[in-house]
Coordinates of C-alpha atoms in Angstrom, one line a residue:
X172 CA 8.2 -5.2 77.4
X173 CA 9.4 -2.2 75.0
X174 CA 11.1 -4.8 72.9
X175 CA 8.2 -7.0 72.7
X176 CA 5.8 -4.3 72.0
X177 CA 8.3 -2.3 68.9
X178 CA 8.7 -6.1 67.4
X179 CA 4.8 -6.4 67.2
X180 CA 4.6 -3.4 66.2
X181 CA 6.9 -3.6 63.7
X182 CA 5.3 -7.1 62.1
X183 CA 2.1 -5.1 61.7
X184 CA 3.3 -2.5 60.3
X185 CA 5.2 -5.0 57.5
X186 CA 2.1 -7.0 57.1
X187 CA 0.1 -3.7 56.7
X188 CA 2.5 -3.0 54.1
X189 CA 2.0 -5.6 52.2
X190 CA -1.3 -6.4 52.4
X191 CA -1.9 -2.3 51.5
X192 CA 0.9 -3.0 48.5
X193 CA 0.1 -5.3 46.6
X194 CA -3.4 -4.1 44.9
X195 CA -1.0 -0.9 44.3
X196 CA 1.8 -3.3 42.6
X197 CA -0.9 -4.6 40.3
X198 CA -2.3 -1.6 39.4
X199 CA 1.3 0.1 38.6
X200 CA 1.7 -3.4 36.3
X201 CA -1.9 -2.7 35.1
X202 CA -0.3 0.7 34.0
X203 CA 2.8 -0.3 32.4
X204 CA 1.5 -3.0 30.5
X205 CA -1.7 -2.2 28.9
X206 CA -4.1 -4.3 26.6
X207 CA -2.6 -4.0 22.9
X208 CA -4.6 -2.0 20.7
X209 CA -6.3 -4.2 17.7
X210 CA -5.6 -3.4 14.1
X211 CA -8.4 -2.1 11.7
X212 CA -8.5 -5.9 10.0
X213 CA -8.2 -7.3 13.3
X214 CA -11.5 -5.8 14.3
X215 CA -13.1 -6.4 11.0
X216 CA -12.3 -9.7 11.0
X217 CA -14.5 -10.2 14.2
X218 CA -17.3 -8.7 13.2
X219 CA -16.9 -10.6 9.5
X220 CA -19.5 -13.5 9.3
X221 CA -20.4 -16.1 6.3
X222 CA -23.9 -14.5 7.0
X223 CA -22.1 -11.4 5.0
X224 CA -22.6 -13.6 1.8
X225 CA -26.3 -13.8 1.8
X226 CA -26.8 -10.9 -1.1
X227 CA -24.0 -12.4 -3.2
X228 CA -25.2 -16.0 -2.9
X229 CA -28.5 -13.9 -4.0
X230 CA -26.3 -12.9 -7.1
X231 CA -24.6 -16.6 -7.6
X232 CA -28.5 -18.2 -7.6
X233 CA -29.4 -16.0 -10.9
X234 CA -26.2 -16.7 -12.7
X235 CA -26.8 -20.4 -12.1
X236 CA -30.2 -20.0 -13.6
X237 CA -28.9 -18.4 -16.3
X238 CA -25.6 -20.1 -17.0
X239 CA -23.9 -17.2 -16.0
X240 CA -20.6 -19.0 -15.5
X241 CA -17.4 -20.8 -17.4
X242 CA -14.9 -23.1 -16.6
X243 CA -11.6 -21.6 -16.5
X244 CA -8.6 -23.8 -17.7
X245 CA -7.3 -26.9 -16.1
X246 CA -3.9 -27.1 -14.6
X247 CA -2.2 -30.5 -14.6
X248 CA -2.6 -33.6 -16.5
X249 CA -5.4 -36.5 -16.6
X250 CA -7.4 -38.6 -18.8
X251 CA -10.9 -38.8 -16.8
X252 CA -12.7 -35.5 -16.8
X253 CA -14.8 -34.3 -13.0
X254 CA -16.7 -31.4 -12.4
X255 CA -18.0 -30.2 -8.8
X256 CA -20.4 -27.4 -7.9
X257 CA -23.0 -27.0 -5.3
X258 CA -26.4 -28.8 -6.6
X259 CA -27.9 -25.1 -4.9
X260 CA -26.3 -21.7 -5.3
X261 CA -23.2 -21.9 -3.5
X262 CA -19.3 -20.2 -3.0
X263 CA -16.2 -21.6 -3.1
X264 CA -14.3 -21.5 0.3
X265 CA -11.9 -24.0 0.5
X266 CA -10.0 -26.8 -0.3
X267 CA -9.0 -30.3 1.2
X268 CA -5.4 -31.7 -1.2
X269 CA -4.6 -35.0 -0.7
X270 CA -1.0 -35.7 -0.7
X271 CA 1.4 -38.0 -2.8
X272 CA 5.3 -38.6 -2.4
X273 CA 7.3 -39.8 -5.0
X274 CA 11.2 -39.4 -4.5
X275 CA 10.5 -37.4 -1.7
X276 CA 8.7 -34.8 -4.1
X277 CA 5.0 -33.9 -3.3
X278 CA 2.6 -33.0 -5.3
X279 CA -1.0 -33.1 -5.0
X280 CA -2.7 -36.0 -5.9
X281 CA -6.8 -35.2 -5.4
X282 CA -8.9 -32.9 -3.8
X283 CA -12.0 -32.2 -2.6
X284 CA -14.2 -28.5 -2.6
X285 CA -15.7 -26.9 0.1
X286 CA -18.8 -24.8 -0.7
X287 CA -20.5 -22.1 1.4
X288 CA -24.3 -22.2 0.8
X289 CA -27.3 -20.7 1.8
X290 CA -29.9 -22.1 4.0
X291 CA -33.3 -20.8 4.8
X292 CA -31.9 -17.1 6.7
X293 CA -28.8 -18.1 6.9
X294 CA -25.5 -20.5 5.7
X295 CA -24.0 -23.7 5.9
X296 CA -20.7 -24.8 5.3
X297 CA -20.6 -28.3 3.7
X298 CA -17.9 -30.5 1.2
X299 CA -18.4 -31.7 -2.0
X300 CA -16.9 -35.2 -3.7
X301 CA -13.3 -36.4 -3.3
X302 CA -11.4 -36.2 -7.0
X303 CA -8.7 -38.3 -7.7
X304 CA -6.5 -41.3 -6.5
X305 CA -6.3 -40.1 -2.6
X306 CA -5.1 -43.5 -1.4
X307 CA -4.2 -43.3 2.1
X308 CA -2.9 -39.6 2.4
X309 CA -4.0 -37.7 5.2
X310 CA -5.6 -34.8 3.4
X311 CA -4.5 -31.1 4.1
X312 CA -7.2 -28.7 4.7
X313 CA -7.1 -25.1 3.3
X314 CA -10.5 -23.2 4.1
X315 CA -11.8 -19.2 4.3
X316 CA -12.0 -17.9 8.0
X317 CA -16.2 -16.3 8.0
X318 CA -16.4 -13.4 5.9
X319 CA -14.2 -15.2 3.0
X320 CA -13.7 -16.7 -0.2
X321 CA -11.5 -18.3 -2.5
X322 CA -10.3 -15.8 -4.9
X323 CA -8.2 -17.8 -6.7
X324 CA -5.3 -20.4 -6.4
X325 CA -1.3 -20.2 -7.0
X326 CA -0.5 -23.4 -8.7
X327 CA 2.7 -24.9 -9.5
X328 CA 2.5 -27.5 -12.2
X329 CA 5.0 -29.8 -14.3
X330 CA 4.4 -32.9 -16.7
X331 CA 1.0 -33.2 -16.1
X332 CA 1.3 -33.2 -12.2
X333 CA 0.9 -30.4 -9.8
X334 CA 3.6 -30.1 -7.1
X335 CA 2.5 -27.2 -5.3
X336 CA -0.3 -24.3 -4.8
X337 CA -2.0 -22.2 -2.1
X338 CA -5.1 -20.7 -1.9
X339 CA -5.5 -16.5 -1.4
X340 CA -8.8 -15.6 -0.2
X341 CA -10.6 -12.6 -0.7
X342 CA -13.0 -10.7 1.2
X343 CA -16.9 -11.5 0.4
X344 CA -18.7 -8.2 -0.6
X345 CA -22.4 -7.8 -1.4
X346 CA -21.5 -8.0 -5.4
X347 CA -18.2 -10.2 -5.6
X348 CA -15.0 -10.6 -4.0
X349 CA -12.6 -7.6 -2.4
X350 CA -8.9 -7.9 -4.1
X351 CA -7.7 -5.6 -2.2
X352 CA -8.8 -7.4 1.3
X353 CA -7.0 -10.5 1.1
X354 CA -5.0 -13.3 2.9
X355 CA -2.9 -16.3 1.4
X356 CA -3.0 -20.0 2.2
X357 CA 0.0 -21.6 3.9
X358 CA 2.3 -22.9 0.7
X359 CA 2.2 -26.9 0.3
X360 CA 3.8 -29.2 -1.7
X361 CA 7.1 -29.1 -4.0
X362 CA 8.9 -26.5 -6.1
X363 CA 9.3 -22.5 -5.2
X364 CA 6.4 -20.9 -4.3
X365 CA 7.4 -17.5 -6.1
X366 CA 7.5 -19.6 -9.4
X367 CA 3.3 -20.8 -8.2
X368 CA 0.7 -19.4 -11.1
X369 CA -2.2 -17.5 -9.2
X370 CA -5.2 -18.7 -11.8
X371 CA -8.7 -16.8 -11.3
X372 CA -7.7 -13.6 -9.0
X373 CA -10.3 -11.7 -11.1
X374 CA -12.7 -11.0 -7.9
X375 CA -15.3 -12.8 -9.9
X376 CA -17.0 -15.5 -7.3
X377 CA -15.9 -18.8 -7.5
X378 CA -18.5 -21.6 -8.0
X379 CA -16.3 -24.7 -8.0
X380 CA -14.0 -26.7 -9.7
X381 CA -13.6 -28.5 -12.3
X382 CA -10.3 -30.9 -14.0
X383 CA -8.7 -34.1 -14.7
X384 CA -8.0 -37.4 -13.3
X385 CA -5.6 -39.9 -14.4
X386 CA -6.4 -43.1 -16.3
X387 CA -5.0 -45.5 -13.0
X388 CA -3.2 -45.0 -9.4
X389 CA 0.3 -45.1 -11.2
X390 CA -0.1 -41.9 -12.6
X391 CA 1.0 -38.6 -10.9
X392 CA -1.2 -36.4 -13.2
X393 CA -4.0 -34.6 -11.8
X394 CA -5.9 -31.6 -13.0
X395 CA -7.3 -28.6 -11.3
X396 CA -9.4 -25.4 -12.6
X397 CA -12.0 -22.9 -10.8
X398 CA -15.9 -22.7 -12.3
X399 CA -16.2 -19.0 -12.0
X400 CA -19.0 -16.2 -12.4
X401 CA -19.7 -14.3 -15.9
X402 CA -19.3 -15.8 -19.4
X403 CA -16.0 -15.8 -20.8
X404 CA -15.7 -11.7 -22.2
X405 CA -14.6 -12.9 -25.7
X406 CA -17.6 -15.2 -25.6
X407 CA -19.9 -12.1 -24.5
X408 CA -18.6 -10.2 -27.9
X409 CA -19.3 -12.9 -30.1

């Protein structure tokens, strides 16, 4: 009986134990392994919005009004000139490429914008028209996370064709675009990145784009360029 009774009591005292354990065991984990502390950027980043563009897009609908804007140069090759820019006052925030290969070299054979606008209180994200012969590629998209623009482009060009870029965004602010608050595209297409052009990068806002398109599919050329805010400044002295 003295057996019997130190074995049961001996099994309730082990499950006691580890009943009475385990929240302990989770709250000493609890303690060795707390929640990771976010970064400045990382909580700016949640609070950023596209709603954060309403008194710029304010600023963009008076230059529009007032032809407040120029077309930067093209980059790349083409006979058939395009122009694209949001119809109302809108921002540049992306872009979809459309891919070619030839000898397994890609370059970039169209594209199409993507245009923050504003609508009524608040905005609307929405593309503009496909440039280009796109043929079958599946396109690669390159767009702003909320509270972003394109600030400008790096682009890698050769013989009229364009065989790699990336985008770098820049922070929307109530009057233009943050330089120092910026983030970089993944790198597609051919040729070393380092050796990439970065056209526009001024912090002026970006309107659209604008370029060239080759006479026929056979061609690899195709041109890019930004529409940006604000005369050109040797225009402005004239």
């Amino acid at each position: 009986m003295t057996l019997r009774r130190l074995l049961s009591t001996g099994v309730l005292l082990a499950l006691f134990a580890a009943l009475a354990g385990a929240p302990l065991d989770a709250q000493e984990k609890k303690k060795k392994d707390p929640p990771a502390k976010k970064t400045e950027d990382e909580k700016k980043d949640e609070k950023a919005s596209d709603k954060d563009a309403l008194p710029l897009l304010a600023l963009v609908e008076e230059a529009g009004k007032k032809s407040d804007y120029r077309l930067d140069p093209t980059h790349g090759g083409g006979k058939t000139p395009y122009e694209d820019g949001p119809k109302t006052p809108g921002l540049l925030v992306g872009l979809e490429l459309f891919p070619g290969v030839a000898n397994k070299v890609e370059y970039v054979r169209g594209t199409k914008p993507i245009f923050l606008r504003q609508d009524g209180k608040s905005t609307v994200r929405s593309s503009g028209h496909t440039h280009g012969w796109v043929g079958a590629g599946i396109p690669v998209r390159l767009e702003a996370k909320p509270g972003y623009a394109v600030g400008g482009i790096k682009i890698h060009t050769i013989f009229g064709e364009i065989q790699g870029m990336s985008v770098v965004f820049y922070r929307i602010t109530e009057t233009g675009l943050d330089k120092n608050d910026l983030y970089e595209s993944k790198y597609w297409g051919h040729n070393d990145p380092a050796s990439a052009k970065l056209v526009g990068g001024t912090g002026e806002p970006i309107l659209g784009i604008h370029g060239m398109v080759a006479a026929d599919a056979r061609s690899k050329d195709f041109g890019l360029g930004l529409i940006i805010m604000g005369k050109d400044k040797k225009k402005k002295k004239d």
